[in-house]
CSV table of C-alpha atoms in Angstrom, one decimal:
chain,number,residue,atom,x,y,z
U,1,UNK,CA,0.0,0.0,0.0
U,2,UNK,CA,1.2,3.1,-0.7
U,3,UNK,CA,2.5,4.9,2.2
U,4,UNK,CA,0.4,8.7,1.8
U,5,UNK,CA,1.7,12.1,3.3
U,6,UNK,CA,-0.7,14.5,4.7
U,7,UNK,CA,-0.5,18.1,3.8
U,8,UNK,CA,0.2,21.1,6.5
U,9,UNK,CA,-1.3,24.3,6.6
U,10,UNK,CA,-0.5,26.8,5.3
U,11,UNK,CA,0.0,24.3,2.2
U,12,UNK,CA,-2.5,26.0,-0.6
U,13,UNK,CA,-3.8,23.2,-1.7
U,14,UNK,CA,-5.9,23.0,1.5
U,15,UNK,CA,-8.1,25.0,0.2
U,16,UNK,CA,-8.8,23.5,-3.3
U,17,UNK,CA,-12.1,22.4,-3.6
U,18,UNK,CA,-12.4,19.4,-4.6
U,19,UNK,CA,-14.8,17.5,-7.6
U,20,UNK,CA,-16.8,15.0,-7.3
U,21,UNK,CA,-15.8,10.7,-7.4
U,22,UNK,CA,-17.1,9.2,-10.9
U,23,UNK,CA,-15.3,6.1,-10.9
U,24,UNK,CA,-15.5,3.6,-8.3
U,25,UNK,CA,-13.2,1.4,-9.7
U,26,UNK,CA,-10.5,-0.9,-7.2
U,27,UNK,CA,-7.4,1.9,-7.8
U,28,UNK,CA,-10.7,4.0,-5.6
U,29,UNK,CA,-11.0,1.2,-3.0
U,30,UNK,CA,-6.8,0.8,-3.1
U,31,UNK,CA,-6.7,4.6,-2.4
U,32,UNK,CA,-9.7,4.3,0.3
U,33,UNK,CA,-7.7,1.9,2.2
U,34,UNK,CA,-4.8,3.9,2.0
U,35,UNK,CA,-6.6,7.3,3.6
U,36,UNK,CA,-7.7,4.6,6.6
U,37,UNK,CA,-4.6,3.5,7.3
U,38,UNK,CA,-2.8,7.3,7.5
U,39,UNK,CA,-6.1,8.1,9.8
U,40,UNK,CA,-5.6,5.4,12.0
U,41,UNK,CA,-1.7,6.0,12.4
U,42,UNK,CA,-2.5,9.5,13.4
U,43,UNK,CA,-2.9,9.8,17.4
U,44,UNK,CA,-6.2,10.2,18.1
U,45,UNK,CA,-7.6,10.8,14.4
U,46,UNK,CA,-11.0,10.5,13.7
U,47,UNK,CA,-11.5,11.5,10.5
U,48,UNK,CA,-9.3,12.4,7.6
U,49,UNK,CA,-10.4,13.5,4.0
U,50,UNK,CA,-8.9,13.4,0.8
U,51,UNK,CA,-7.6,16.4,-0.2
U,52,UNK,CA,-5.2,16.1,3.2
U,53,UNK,CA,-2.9,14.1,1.2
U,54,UNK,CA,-3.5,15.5,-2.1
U,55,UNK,CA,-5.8,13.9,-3.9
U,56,UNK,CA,-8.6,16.3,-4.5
U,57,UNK,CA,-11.7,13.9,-5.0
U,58,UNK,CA,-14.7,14.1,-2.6
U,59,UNK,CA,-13.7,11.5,-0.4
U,60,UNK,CA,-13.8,11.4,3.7
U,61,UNK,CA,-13.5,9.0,6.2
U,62,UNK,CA,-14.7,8.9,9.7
U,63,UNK,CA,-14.8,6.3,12.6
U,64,UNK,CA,-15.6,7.7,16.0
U,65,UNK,CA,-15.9,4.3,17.4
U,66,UNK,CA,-12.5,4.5,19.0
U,67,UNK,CA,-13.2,7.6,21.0
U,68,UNK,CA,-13.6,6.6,25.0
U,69,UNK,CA,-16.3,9.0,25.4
U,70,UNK,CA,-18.8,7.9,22.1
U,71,UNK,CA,-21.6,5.9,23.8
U,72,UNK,CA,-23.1,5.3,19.7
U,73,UNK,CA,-21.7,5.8,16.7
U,74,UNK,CA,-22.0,4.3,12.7
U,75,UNK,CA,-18.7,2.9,13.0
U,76,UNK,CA,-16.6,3.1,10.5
U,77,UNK,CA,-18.0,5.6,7.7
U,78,UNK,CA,-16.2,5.5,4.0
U,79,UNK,CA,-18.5,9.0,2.6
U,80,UNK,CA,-18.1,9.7,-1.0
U,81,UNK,CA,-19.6,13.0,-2.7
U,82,UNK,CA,-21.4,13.4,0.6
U,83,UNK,CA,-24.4,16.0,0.7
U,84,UNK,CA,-25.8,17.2,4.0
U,85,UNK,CA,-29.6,17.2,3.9
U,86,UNK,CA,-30.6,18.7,6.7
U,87,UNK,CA,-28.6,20.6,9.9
U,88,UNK,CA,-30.1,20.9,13.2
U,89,UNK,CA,-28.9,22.5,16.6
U,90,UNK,CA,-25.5,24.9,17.0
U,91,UNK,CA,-22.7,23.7,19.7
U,92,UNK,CA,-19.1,24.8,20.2
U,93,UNK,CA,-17.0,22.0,20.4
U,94,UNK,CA,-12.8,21.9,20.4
U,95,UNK,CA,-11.2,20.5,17.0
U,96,UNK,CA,-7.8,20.3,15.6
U,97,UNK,CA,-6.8,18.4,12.3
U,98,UNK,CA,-3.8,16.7,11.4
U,99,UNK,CA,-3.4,19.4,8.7
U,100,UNK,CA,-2.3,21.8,11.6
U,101,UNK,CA,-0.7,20.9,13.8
U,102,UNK,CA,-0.4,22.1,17.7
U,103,UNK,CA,-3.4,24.0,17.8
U,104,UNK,CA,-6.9,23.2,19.2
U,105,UNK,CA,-10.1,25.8,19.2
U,106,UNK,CA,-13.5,26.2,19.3
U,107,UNK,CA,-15.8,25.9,16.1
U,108,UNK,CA,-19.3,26.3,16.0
U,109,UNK,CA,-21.0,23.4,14.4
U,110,UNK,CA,-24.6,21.7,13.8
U,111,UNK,CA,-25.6,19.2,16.7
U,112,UNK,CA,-27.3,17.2,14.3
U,113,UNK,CA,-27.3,16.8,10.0
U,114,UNK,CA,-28.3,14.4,8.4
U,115,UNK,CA,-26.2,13.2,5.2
U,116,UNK,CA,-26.3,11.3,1.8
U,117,UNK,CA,-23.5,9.8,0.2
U,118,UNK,CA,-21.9,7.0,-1.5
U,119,UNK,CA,-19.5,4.2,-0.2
U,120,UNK,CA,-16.8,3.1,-1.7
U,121,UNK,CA,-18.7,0.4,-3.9
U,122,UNK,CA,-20.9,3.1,-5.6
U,123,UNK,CA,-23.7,2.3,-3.3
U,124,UNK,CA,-25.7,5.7,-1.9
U,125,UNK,CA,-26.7,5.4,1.8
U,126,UNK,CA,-28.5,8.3,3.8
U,127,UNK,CA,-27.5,8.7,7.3
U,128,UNK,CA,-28.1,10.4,10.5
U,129,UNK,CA,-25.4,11.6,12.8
U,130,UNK,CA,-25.1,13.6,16.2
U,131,UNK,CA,-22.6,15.1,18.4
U,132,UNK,CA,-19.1,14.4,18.4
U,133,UNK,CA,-19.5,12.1,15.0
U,134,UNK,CA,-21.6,14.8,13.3
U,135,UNK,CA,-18.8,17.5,14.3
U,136,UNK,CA,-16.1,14.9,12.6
U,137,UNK,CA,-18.5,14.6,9.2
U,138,UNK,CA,-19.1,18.1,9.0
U,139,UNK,CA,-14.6,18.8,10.0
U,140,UNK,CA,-14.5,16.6,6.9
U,141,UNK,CA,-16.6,17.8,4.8
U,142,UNK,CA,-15.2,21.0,5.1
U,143,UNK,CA,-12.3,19.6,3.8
U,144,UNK,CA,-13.7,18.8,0.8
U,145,UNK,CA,-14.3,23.0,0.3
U,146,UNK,CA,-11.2,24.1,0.8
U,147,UNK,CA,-12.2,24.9,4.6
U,148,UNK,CA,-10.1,24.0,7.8
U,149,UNK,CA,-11.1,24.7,11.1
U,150,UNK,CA,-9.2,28.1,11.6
U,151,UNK,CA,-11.6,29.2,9.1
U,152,UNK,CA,-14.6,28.8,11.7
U,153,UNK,CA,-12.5,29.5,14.6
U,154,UNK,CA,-14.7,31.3,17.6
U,155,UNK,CA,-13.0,33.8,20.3
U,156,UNK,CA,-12.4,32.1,23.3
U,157,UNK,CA,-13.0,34.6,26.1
U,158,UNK,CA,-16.5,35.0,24.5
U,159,UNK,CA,-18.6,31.8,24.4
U,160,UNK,CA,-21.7,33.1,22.8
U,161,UNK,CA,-22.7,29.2,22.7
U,162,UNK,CA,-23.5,27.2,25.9
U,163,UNK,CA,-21.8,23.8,26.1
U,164,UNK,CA,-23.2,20.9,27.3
U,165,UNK,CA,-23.6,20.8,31.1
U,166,UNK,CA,-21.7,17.8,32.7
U,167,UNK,CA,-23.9,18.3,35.7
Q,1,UNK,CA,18.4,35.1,18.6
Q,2,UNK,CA,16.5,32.3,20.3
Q,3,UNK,CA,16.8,33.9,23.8
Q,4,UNK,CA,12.8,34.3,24.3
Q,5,UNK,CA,11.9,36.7,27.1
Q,6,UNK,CA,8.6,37.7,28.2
Q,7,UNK,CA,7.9,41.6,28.5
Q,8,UNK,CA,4.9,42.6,30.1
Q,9,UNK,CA,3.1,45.8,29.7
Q,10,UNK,CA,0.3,48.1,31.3
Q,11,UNK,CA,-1.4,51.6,31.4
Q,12,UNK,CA,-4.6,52.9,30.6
Q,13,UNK,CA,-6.0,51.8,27.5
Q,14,UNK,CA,-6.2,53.5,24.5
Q,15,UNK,CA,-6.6,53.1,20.6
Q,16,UNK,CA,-3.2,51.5,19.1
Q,17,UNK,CA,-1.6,50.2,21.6
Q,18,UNK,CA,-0.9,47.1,19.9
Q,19,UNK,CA,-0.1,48.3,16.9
Q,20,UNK,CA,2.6,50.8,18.4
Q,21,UNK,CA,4.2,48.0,20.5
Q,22,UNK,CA,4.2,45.6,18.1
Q,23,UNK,CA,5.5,47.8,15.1
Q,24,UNK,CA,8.4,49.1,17.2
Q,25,UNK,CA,9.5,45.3,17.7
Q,26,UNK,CA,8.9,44.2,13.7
Q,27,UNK,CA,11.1,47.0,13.1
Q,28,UNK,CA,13.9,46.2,15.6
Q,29,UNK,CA,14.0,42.7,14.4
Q,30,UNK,CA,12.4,41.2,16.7
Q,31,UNK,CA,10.2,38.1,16.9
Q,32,UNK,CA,6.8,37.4,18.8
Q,33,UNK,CA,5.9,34.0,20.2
Q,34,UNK,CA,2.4,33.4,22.2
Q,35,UNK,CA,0.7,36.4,23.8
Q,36,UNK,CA,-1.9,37.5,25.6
Q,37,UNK,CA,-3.6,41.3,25.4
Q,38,UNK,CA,-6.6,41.8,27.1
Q,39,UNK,CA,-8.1,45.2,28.8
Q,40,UNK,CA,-8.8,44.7,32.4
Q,41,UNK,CA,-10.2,47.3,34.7
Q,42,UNK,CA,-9.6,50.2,32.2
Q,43,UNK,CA,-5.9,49.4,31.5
Q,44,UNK,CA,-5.0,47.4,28.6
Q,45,UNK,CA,-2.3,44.6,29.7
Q,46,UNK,CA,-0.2,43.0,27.6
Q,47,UNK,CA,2.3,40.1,28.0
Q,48,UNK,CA,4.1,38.6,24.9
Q,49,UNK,CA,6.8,36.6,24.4
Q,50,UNK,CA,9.5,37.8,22.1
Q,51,UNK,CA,12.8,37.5,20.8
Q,52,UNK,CA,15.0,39.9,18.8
Q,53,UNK,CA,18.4,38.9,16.4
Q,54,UNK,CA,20.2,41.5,17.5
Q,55,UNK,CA,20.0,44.6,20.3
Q,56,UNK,CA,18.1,44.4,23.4
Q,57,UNK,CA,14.3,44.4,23.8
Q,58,UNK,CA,14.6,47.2,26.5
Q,59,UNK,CA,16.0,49.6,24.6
Q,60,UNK,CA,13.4,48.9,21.3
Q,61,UNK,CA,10.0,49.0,24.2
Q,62,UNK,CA,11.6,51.6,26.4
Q,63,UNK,CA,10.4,54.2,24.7
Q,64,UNK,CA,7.4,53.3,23.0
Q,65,UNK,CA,6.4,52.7,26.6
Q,66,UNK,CA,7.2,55.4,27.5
Q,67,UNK,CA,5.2,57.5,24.7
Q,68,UNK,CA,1.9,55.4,25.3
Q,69,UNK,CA,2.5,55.8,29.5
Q,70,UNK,CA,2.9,52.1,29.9
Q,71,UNK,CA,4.4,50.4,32.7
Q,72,UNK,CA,7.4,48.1,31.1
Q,73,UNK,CA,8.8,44.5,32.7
Q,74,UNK,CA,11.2,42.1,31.2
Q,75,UNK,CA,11.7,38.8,31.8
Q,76,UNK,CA,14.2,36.5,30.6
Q,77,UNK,CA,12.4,32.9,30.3
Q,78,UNK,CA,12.9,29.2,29.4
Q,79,UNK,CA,10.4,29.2,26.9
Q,80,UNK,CA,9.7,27.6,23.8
Q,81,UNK,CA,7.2,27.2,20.9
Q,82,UNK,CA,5.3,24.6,20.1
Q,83,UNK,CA,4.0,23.2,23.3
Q,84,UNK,CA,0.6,23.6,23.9
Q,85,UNK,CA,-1.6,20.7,26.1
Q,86,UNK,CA,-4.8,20.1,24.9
Q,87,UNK,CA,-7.4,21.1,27.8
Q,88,UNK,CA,-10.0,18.1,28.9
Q,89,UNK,CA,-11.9,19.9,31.0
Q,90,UNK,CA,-14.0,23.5,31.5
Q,91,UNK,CA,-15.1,25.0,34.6
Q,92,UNK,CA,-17.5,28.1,34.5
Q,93,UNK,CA,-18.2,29.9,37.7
Q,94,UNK,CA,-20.4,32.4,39.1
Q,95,UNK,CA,-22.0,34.1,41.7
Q,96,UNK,CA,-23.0,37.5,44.1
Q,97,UNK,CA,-19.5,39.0,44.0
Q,98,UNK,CA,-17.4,38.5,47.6
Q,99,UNK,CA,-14.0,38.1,48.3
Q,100,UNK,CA,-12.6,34.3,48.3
Q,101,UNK,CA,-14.8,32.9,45.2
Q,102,UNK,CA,-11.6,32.2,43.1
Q,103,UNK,CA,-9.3,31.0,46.2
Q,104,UNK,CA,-12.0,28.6,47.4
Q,105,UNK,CA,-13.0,27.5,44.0
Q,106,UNK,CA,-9.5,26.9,42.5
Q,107,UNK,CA,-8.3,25.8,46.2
Q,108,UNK,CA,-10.5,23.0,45.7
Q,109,UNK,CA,-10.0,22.3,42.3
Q,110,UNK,CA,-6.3,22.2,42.7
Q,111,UNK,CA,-6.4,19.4,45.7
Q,112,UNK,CA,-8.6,17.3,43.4
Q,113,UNK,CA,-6.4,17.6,40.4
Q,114,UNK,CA,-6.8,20.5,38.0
Q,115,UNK,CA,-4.1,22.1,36.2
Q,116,UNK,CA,-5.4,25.5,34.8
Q,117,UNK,CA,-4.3,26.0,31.3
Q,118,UNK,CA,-6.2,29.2,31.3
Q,119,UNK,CA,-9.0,31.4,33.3
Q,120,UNK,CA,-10.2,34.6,32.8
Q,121,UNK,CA,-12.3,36.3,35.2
Q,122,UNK,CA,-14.5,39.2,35.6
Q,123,UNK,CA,-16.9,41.2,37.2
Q,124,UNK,CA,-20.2,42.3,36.4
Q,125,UNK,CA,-23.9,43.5,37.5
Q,126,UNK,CA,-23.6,47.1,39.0
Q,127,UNK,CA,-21.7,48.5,41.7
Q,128,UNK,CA,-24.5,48.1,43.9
Q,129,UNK,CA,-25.1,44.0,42.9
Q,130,UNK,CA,-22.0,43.3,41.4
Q,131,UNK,CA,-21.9,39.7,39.6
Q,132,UNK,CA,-18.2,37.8,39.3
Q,133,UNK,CA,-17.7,35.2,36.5
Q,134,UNK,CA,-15.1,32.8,35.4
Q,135,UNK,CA,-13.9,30.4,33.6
Q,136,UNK,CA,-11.4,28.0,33.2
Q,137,UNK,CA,-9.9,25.4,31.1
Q,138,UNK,CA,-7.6,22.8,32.0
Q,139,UNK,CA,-6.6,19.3,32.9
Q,140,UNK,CA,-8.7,17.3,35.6
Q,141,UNK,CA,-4.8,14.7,36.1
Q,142,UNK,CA,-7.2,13.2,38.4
Q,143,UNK,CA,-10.2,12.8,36.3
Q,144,UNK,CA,-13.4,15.1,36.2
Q,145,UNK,CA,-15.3,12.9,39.2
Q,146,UNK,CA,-12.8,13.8,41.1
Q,147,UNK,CA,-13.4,17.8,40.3
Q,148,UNK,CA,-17.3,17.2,40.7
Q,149,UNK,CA,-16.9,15.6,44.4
Q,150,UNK,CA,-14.2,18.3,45.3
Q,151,UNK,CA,-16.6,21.0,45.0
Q,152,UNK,CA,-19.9,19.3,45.7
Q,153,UNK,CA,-20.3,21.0,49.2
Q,154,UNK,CA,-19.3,24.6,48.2
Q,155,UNK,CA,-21.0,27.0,50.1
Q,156,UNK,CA,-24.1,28.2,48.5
Q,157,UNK,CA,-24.8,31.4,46.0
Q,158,UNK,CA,-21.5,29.9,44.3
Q,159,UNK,CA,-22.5,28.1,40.9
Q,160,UNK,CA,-20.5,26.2,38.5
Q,161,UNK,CA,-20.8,24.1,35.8
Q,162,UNK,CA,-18.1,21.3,34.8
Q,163,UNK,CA,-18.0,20.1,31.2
Q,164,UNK,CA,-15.7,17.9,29.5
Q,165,UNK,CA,-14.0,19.6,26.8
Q,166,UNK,CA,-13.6,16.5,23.7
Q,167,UNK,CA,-11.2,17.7,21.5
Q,168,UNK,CA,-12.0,16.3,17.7
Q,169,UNK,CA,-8.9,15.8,16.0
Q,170,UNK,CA,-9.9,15.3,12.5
């Protein structure tokens, strides 16, 4: 397999935007597995899309299910030419990306979207996500529009969204 | 180069204060690492890491410090880039303003664990029925029960809300 690198900020390419799969052919599947395997070497990755390592095809990856805190999640997601049907809700929630590195802030995303988008085999499968895994789709997504978190970045002294309460 | 210091720097606020400091160092070669500028209580503080290639930082902020009547301190530090820890946990605080909220508060949430990565703090209401808020973010090394029992008997009029901060790393 070959071994992928991921691009940095303030790399332009980031903020390509990138077109749509046509072809899901095996070189798509070799190149799925590929992306998994750089977003499972990362510490602590959740997601990874494909224009992080060059290859600017509407392609993302999430899996969630690793995360100590996720009580439910799909699992592991292959999302090609995802489309987000429907948004729901606004939290802040912390986010970094392997993309930039040694930085964490707070972003502002949907609580809940619900999503359409192929697999890997061409298939299209519609999907409902929450929480921490809908803030990882919608990371990824962004990806996919030349967007990385520091574009959504919110102030920290001024948290005009409540969190969650623990208590 | 690569001697960081940290200079610190207050007065009463006014427009372009930022701008003045921070062009007088650009232009004297110098470098800025992490800061933090904030107006508190009518003066605007400031305290930046920096480091300069040549010449001494005193003699580049003495007088634009002096123009702009701020109050100048220089530190030499071990400091370096590039290491930031990733909070886990936020605390948000508040209540009737009184003297002790912080010092009880953070007393407590020190003995159970917490490193404070940062907190900002203020007050607010009127004079007559003044409010105080704050908030934190940090590491609970001992885990966030432990933060919850350590300040489940605090005296009343005091609330705060524990959250868990999940980072997403995508």
């Amino acid at each position: 397999m070959v071994e992928l690198d991921i691009l940095t900020y303030p790399d332009e390419r980031l903020k390509q935007i990138s077109e749509p799969v046509e072809r899901f052919d095996d070189e798509l599947r070799e190149f799925v597995a590929a992306l998994e395997a750089k977003m499972r070497a990362g510490p602590g990755g959740v997601g990874i899309a494909a224009p992080q390592v060059g290859r600017f095809q509407r392609i993302v990856i999430v899996d969630v299910s690793g995360h100590r805190k996720v009580r439910q999640s799909h699992g592991r997601l292959v999302l090609i030419n995802p489309e987000i049907t429907e948004w729901e809700g606004l939290e802040v929630g912390r986010e970094g990306c392997m993309s930039v590195p040694d930085y964490t802030g707070n972003v502002v995303r949907a609580e809940r979207i619900a999503l359409r988008a192929c697999d890997e085999h061409g298939q299209s499968h519609e999907y409902r996500f929450e929480g921490y895994e809908a803030r990882a789709v919608q990371h990824e997504i962004d990806h996919l529009d030349g967007l990385l978190f520091l574009d959504r970045l919110v102030s920290r002294r001024s948290d005009l969204f409540r969190r969650k309460v623990y208590r | 180069m690569n001697e960081w210091y940290m200079a610190t720097l207050v007065g009463r606020d006014r427009p372009g204060i930022v701008a003045a400091v921070t062009q007088a160092l650009y232009e004297a070669g110098c470098h800025l690492g992490e800061t933090s500028m904030v107006r508190l209580g009518g003066n605007f503080t400031i305290m930046l890491m920096a480091r300069c290639a040549q010449g001494g930082l005193l003699e580049t902020l003495e007088p634009v410090a002096d123009r702009l009547g701020l109050r100048l301190h220089l530190d030499r530090i071990e400091g370096r880039l590039h290491d930031h820890r990733i909070p886990d946990v936020r605390v948000s605080v508040h209540g009737a303003d009184r003297a002790g909220i912080v010092a009880q508060v953070t007393g407590r949430l020190a003995e159970a664990g917490l490193d404070i990565l940062d907190l900002d703090s203020d007050v607010a209401g009127s004079e007559a029925q003044p409010i105080y808020l704050m908030h934190i973010e940090g590491l609970a090394t001992q885990g966030i029960e432990a933060l919850e029992a350590a300040l489940a008997d605090l005296d009343a009029g005091i609330t705060v809300h524990l959250s868990p901060i999940e980072t997403m790393i995508g």
